[in-house]
Coordinates of C-alpha atoms and ligand atoms in Angstrom, one line a residue:
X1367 CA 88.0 63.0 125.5
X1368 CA 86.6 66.4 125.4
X1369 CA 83.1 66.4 122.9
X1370 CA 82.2 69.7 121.6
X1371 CA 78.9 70.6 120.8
X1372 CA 77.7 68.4 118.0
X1373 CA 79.1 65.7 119.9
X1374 CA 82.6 64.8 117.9
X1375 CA 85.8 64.8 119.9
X1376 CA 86.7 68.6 120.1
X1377 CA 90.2 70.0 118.9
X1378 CA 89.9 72.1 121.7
X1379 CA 89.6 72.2 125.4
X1380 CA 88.9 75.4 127.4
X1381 CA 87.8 75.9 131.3
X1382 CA 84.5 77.9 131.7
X1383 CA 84.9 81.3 132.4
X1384 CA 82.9 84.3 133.3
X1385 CA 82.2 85.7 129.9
X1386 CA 82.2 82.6 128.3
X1387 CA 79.4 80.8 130.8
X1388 CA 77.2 84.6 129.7
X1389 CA 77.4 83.9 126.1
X1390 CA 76.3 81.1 123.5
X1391 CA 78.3 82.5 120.7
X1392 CA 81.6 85.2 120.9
X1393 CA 79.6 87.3 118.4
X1394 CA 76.7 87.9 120.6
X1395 CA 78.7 90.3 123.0
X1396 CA 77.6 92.9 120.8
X1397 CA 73.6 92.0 120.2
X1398 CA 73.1 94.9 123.3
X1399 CA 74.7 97.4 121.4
X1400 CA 73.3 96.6 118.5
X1401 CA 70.0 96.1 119.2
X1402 CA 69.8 99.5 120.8
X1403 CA 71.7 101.7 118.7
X1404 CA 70.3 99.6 115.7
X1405 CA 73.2 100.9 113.3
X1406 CA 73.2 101.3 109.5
X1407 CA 76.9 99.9 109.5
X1408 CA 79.1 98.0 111.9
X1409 CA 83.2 98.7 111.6
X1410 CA 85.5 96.2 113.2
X1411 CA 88.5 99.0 114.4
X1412 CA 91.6 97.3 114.4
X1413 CA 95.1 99.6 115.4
X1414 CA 98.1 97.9 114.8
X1415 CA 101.3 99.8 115.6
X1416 CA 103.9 100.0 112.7
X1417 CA 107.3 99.2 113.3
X1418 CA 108.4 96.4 111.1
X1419 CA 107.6 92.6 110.1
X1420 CA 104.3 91.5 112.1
X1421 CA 104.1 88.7 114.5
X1422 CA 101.6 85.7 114.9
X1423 CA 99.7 87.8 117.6
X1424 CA 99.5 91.0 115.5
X1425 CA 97.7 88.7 112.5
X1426 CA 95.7 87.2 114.6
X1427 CA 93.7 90.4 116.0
X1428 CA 93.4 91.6 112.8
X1429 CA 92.2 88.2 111.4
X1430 CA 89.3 88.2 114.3
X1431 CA 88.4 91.7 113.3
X1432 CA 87.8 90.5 109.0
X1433 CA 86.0 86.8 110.4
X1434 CA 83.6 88.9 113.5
X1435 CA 82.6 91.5 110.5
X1436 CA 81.3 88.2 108.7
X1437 CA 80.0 86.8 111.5
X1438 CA 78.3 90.2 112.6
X1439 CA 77.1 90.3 108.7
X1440 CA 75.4 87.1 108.5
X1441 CA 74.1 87.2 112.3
X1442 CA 72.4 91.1 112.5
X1443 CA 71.6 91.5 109.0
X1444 CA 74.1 94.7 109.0
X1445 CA 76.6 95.7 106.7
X1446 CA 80.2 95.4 107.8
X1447 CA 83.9 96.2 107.2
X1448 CA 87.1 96.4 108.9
X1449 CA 88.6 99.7 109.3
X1450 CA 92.7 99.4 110.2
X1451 CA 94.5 102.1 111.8
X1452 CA 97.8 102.0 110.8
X1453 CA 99.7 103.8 114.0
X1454 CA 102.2 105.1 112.6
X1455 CA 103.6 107.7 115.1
X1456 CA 105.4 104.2 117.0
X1457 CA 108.4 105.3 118.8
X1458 CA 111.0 104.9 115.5
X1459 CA 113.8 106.4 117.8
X1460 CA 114.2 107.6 121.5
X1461 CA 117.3 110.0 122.8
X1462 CA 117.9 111.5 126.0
X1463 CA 119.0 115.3 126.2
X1464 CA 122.4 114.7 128.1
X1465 CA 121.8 117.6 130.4
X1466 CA 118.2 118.0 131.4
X1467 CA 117.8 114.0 130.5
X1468 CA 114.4 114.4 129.6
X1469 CA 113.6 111.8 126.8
X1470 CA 112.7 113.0 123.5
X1471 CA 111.6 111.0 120.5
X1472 CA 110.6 110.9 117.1
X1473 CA 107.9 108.9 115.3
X1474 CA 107.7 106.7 112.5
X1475 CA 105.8 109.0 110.7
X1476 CA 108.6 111.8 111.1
X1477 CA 111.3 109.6 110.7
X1478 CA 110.0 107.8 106.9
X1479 CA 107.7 110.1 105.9
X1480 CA 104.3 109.7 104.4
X1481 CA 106.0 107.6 101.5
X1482 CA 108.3 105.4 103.6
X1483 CA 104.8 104.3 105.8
X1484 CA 102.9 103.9 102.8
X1485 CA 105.7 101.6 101.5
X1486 CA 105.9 99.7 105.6
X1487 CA 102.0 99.3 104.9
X1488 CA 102.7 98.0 101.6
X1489 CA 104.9 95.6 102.5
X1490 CA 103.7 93.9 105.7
X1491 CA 100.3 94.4 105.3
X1492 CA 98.6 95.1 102.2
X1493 CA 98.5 91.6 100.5
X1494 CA 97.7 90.3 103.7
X1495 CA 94.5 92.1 103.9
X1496 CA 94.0 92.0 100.5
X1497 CA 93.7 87.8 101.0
X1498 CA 91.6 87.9 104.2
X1499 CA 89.4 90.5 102.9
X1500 CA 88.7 87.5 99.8
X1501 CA 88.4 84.9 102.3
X1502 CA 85.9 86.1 104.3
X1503 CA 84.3 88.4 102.2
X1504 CA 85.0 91.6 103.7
X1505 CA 85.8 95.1 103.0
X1506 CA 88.4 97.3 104.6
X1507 CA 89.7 100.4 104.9
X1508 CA 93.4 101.4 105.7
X1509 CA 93.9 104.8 107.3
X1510 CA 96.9 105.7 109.8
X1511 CA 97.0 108.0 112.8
X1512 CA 99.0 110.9 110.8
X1513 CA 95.4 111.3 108.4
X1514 CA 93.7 110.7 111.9
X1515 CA 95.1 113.3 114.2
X1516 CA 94.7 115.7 111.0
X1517 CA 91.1 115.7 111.1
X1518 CA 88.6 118.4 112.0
X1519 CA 86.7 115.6 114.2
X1520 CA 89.7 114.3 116.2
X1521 CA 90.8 118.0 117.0
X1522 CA 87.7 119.2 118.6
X1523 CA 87.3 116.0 120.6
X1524 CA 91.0 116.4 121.8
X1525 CA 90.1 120.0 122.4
X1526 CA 86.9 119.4 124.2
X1527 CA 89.2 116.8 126.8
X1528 CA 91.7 119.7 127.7
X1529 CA 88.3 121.7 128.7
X1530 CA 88.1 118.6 131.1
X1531 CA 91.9 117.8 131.8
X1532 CA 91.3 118.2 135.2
X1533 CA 89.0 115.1 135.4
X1534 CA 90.9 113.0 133.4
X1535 CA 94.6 113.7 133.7
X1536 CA 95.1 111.1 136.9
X1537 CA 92.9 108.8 134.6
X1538 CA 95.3 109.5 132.0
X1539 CA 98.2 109.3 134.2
X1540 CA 97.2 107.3 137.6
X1541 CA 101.1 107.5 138.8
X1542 CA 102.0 111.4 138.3
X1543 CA 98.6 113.5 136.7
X1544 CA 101.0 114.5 133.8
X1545 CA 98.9 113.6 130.5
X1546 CA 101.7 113.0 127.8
X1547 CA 100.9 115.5 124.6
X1548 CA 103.4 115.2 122.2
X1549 CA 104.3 118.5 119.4
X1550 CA 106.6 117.5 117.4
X1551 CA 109.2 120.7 117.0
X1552 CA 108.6 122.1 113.5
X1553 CA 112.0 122.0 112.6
X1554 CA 113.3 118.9 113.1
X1555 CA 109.9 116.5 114.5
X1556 CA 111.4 115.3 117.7
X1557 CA 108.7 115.6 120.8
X1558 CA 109.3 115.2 124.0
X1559 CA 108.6 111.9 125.5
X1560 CA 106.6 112.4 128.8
X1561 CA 106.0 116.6 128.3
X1562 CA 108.3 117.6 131.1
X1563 CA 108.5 120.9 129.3
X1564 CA 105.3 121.0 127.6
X1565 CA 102.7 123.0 128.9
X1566 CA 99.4 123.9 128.0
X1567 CA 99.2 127.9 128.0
X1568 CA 96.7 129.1 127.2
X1569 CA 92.9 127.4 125.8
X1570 CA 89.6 129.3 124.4
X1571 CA 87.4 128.4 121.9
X1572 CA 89.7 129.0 119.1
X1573 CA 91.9 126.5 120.4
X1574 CA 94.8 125.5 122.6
X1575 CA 98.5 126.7 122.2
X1576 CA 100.9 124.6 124.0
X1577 CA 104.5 125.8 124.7
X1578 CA 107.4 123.2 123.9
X1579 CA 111.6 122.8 124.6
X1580 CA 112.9 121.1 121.5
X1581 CA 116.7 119.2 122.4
X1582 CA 118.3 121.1 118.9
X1583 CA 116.0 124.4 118.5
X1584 CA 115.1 125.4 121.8
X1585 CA 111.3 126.6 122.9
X1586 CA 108.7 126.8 120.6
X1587 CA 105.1 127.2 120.6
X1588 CA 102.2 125.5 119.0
X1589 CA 98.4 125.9 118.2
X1590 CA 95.6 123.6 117.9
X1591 CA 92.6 124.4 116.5
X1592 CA 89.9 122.3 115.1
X1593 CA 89.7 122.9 111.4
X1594 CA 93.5 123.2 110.7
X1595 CA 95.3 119.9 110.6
X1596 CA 98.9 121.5 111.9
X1597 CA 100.8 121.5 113.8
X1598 CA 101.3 117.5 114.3
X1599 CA 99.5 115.8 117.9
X1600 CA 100.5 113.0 119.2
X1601 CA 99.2 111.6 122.3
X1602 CA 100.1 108.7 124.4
X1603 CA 98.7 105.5 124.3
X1604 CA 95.4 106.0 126.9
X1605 CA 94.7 109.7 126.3
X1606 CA 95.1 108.1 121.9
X1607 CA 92.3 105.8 122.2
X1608 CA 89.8 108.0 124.6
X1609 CA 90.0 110.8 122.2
X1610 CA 89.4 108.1 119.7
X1611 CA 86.9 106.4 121.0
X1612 CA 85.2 109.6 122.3
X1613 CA 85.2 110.3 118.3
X1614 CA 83.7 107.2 117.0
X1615 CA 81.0 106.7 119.6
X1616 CA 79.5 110.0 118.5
X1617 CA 78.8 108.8 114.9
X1618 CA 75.1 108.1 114.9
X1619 CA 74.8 106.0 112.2
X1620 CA 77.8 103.7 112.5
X1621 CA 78.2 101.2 115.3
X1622 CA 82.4 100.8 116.0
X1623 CA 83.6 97.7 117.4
X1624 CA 87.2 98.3 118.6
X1625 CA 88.8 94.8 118.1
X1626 CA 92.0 94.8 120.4
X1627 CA 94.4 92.1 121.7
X1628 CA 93.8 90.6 125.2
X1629 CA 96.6 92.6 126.7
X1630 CA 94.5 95.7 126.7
X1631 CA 92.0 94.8 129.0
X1632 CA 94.1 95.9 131.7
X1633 CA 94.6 99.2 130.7
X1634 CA 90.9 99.9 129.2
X1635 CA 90.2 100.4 132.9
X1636 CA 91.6 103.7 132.7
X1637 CA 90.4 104.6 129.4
X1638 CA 87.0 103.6 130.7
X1639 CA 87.7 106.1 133.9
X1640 CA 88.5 109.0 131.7
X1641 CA 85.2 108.3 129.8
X1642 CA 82.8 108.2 132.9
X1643 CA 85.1 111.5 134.1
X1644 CA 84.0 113.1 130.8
X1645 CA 80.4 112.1 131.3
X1646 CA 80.1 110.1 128.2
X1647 CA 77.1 109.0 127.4
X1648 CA 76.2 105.0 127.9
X1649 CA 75.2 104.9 123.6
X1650 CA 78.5 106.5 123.0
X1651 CA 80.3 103.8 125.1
X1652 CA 82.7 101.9 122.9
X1653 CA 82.4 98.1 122.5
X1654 CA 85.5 96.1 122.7
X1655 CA 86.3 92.7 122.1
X1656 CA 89.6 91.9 123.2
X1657 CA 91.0 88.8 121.1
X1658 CA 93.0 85.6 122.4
X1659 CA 96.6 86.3 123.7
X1660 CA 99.6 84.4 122.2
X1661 CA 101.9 83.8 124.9
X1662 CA 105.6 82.4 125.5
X1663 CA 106.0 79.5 127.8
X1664 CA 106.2 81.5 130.5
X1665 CA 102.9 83.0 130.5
X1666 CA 104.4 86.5 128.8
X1667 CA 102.5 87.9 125.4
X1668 CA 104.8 87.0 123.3
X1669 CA 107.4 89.7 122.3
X1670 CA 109.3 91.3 119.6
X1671 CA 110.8 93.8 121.5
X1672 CA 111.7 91.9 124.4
X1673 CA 113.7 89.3 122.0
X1674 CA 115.5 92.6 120.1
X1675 CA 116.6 93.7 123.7
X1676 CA 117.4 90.1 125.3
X1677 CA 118.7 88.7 121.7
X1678 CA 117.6 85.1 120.1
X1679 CA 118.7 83.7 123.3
X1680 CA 115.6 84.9 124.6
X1681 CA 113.1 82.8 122.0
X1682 CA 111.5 79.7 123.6
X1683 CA 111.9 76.2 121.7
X1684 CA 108.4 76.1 121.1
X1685 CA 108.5 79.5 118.7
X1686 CA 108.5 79.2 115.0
X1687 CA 110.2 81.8 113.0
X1688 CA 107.0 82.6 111.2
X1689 CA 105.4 83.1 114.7
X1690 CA 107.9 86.1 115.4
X1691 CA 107.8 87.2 111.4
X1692 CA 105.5 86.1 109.9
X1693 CA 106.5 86.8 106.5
X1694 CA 108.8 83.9 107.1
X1695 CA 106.2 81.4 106.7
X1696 CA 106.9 78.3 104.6
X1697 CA 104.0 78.9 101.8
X1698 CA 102.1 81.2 99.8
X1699 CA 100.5 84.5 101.7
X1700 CA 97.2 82.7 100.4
X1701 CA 98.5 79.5 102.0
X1702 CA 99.0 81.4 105.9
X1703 CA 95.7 83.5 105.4
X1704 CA 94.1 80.0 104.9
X1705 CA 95.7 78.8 107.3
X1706 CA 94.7 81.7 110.2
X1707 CA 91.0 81.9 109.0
X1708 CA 91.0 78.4 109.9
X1709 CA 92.8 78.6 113.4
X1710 CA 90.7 81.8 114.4
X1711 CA 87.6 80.1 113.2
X1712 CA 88.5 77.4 115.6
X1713 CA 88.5 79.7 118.1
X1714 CA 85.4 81.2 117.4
X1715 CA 83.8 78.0 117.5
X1716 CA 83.1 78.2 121.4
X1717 CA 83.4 81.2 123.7
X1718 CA 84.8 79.3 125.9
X1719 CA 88.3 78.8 123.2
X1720 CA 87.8 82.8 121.9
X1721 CA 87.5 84.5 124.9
X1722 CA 91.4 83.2 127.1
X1723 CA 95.2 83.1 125.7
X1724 CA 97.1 80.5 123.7
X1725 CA 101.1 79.1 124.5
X1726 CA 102.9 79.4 120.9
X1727 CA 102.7 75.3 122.3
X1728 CA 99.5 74.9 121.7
X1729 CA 99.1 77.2 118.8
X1730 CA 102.0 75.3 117.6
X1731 CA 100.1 71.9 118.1
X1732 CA 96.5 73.4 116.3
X1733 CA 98.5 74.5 113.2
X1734 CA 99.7 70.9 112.8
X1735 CA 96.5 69.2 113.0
X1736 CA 94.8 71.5 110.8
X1737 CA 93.5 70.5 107.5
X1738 CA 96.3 69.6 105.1
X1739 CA 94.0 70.3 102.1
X1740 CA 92.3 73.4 103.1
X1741 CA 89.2 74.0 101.2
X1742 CA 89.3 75.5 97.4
X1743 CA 88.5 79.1 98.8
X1744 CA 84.9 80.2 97.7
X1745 CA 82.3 83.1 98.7
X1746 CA 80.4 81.3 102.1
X1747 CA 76.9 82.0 102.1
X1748 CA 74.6 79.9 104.4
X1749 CA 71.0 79.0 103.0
X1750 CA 68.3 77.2 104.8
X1751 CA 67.8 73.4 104.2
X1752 CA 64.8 73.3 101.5
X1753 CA 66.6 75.6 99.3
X1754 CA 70.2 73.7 100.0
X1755 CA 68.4 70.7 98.9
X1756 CA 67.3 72.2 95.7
X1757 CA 71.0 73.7 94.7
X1758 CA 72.1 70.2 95.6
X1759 CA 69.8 68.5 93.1
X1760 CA 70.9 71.2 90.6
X1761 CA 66.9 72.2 90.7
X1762 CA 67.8 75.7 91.7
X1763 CA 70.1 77.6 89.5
X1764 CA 69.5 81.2 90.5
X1765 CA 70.3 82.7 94.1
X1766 CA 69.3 85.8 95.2
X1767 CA 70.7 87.9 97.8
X1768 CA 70.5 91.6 98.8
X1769 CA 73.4 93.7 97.1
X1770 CA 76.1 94.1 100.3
X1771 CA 79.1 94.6 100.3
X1772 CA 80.0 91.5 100.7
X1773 CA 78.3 90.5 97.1
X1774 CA 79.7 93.1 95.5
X1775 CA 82.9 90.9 94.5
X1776 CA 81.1 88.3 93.4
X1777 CA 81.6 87.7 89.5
X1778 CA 81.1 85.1 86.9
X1779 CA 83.1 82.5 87.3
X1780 CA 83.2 82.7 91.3
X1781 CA 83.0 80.4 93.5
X1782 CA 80.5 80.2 96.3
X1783 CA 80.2 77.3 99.0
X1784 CA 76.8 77.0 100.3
X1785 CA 76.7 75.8 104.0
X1786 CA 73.5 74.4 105.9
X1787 CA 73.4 72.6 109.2
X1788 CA 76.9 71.1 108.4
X1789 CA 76.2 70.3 104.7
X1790 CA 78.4 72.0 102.3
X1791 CA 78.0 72.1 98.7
X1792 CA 80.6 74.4 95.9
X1793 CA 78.7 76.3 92.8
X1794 CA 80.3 78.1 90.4
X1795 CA 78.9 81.5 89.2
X1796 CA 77.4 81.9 85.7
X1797 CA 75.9 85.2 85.8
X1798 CA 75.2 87.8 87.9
X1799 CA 72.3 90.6 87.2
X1800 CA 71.5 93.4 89.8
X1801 CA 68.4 95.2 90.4
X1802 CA 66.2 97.4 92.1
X1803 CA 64.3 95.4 94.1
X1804 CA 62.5 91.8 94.3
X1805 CA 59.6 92.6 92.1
X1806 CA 62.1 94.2 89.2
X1807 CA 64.2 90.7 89.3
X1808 CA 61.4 88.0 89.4
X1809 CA 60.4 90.6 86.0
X1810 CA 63.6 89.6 84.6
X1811 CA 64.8 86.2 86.0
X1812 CA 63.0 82.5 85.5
X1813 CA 60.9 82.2 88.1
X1814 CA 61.3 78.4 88.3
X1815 CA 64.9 78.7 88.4
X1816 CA 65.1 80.6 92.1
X1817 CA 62.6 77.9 93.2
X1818 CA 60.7 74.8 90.8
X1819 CA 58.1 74.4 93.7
X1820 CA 56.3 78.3 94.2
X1821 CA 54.5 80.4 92.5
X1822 CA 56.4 84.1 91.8
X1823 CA 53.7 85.1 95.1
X1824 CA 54.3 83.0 97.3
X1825 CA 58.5 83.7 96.3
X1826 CA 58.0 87.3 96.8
X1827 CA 56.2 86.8 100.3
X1828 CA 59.2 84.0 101.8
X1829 CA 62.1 86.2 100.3
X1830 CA 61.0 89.7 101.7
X1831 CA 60.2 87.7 105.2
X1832 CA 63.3 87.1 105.4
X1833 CA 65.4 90.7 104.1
X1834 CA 63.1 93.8 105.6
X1835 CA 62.9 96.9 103.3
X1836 CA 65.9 98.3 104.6
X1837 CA 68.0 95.3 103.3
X1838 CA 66.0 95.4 100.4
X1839 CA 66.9 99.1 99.5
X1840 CA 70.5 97.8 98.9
X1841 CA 69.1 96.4 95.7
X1842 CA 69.1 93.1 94.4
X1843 CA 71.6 90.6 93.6
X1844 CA 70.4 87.4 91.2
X1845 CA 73.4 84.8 90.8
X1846 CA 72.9 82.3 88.2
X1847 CA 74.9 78.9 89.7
X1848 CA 76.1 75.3 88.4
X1849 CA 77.2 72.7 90.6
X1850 CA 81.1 72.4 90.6
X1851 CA 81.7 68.4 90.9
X1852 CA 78.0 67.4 91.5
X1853 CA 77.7 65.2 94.0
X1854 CA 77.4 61.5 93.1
X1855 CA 75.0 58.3 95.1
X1856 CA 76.8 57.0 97.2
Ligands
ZN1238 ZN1 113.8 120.8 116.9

């Protein structure tokens, strides 16, 4: 039987692989990055595309993005949230013109409208996040590609690429040089698919105007300029996330972690072409973590739109319903957030299990042995072992933290599970008072009640060893606890 780490039988068994054998822990892929760049923030950039229910895999990335910000929290000492890109200009319809047969097609965006994606986000995704974001104690922002492509920022790095289309466009398009730039007509909002007939005529430095054949309304013409968000740009997939990733690298104070599903290492190659073509500097490199793939028994990622084109036929005998739509899982949304923290928490456990692709099978087989009780969900926070003891003991009733995001949501009432060396004990919060800094709280709080055993010195000295000014600038956070059950002698 395969032991992990701490010597019980593990749930899991995974081969060595190259990544893996380089790394103690998943989360330390970024400690380069982060130790250079030294960031104010870290954001865990997850894009999901937005075309109806979401499947097991499509949770799953976006689970990994809410449990690496809490890891990366806890780990660097840095703030962090997940930022979700909602893509919303998905294919929502494709036609051919019957006498040219070019392709043309039309996005969700222009097919719902900013209401209709608002209500798509609503509906798949918004209490999902909502109950992730609890569970792991982590913020997030939702923002789709429409309120992307409209800004100032993403319009001057798209501009500053066709300055340099020549050294990206086989990059971009390895098979036939032609980049795909999608302008919607302004009549009626169907693009052309692959820009047979769009053309880039003319570009200065007040823009780029780009000439177009609409199927209905014939040619048109359209021009891009940095501050004004119209006309509409959509861009295929590659050339979508260089001009993204070109953007976020440049934000000096804000280190982005692109969290993307496993199928994208493949074609990051090219992205990462276009950005050496464009001589992009190694600090404005994105990071990438590419998350565990969930695969049919035949090896495929598993897939929505292969089953809508091959029918129910197609769906192996190991698939779940939820696993396909997962809004058809048996329990609350509480119950299946639970339920993922857990499975991706598994995962995270070794590199080795993170860093490779799952069978629904086996997926299948984890969910079933996972906890049938999961936990009462409380705030985490891990504390070292003399002060565990203490809260144990009920000798320590105050805990004080600096005033992240993360502690923002905690109330009276809450609960919070303190974690050390395998040890786990639940509080419930009684109070919580915010200040300043250290020296205005220990003017305000019992001394004896953050720690019987030192003197208000000797508590100043150990707390600001362990948060540095900069932490401390955050301001203070004192939560009055109680033991919830107290544990009895055995
Ligand atoms: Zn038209």
């Amino acid at each position: 039987m395969a032991l992990s780490r701490n010597g019980k039988p593990g749930l899991l068994v995974s081969p060595n692989s190259v990544l893996a054998n380089a790394l103690l822990r998943s989360i330390d892929l970024l400690r380069p990055r982060v130790l250079t760049a030294r960031p104010g923030r870290i954001e865990f950039v997850v894009g999901t595309q937005i075309n109806g229910a979401p499947h097991l895999g499509t949770n799953l990335v976006q689970t990994a993005a809410f449990l690496l910000a809490k890891t990366a929290r806890r780990e660097f000492s840095i703030d962090t949230r997940v930022r979700f890109a909602a893509l919303d200009n998905a294919p929502y319809d494709v036609v051919l013109d019957p006498e040219t047969h070019h392709a043309y097609q039309q996005t969700y965006f222009h097919a719902l409208g900013k209401d209709g994606i608002g209500e798509l986000i609503e509906r798949y995704y918004q209490a999902f996040f909502a109950s992730v974001s609890e569970a792991t104690d982590t913020d997030y922002a939702v923002e789709t590609y429409t309120d992307q492509q409209a800004t100032p920022g993403f319009r001057a790095e798209f501009l500053r690429t066709l300055e340099r289309l020549e050294a990206i466009r086989w990059w971009m398009a390895p098979s036939h040089g032609v980049v795909h730039v999608r302008i919607p007509c302004p009549e009626c909002g169907w693009a052309e698919k692959r820009a047979d007939r769009t053309k880039l005529a003319h570009l200065d430095e007040d823009g780029a105007t780009f000439t177009a054949v609409c199927l209905d309304h014939g040619d048109y013409e359209a021009h891009i300029d940095p501050e004004d968000d119209a006309p509409y740009l959509d861009l295929a997939t590659l050339y979508r996330n260089l001009v993204k990733e070109r953007v976020l690298g440049r934000d000096p104070d804000v280190l982005h972690v692109m969290i993307k599903g496993g199928d994208w290492t493949f074609g990051c190659q090219l992205v990462d072409g276009a950005l050496g073509a464009l001589d992009t500097p190694p600090t404005h490199m994105p990071i990438r973590v590419f998350t565990p793939q969930v695969l049919a028994p035949t090896g495929a990622k598993l897939s929505k739109s292969l089953l809508r084109e091959r029918g129910p036929d197609a769906l192996p005998a190991d698939v779940e319903p939820w696993m396909l739509d997962t809004t058809a899982w048996p329990g609350s949304i509480n119950n299946y957030v639970d339920a993922l923290v857990w499975l991706v928490g598994e995962l995270l456990t070794d590199p080795k299990h993170f860093f490779r692709s799952f069978t629904v099978k086996e997926l299948g087989r984890l969910m079933t042995v996972r906890p049938a009780e999961p936990a009462v969900r409380a705030h985490e926070m891990g504390i070292y072992k003399r002060y565990f003891d203490l809260i144990a003991q009920g000798k320590k009733t105050t805990e004080v933290r600096v005033n992240d995001s993360s502690r923002r949501k905690i109330k009276q009432g809450s609960l919070i599970r303190f974690r050390c060396q395998g040890d786990a004990v639940l509080t419930r919060v009684t109070r919580v008072n915010r200040y300043e800094s250290f020296e205005e709280m220990f003017d305000h709080e019992p001394i004896a009640s953050v720690n019987p055993l030192a003197t208000r010195a000797e508590q100043l000295a150990n707390i600001r060893q362990i948060y540095p000014p900069a932490r401390e600038a955050l301001g203070v956070v004192a939560i009055g606890i109680e033991l919830v059950d107290p544990p009895r002698p055995a």
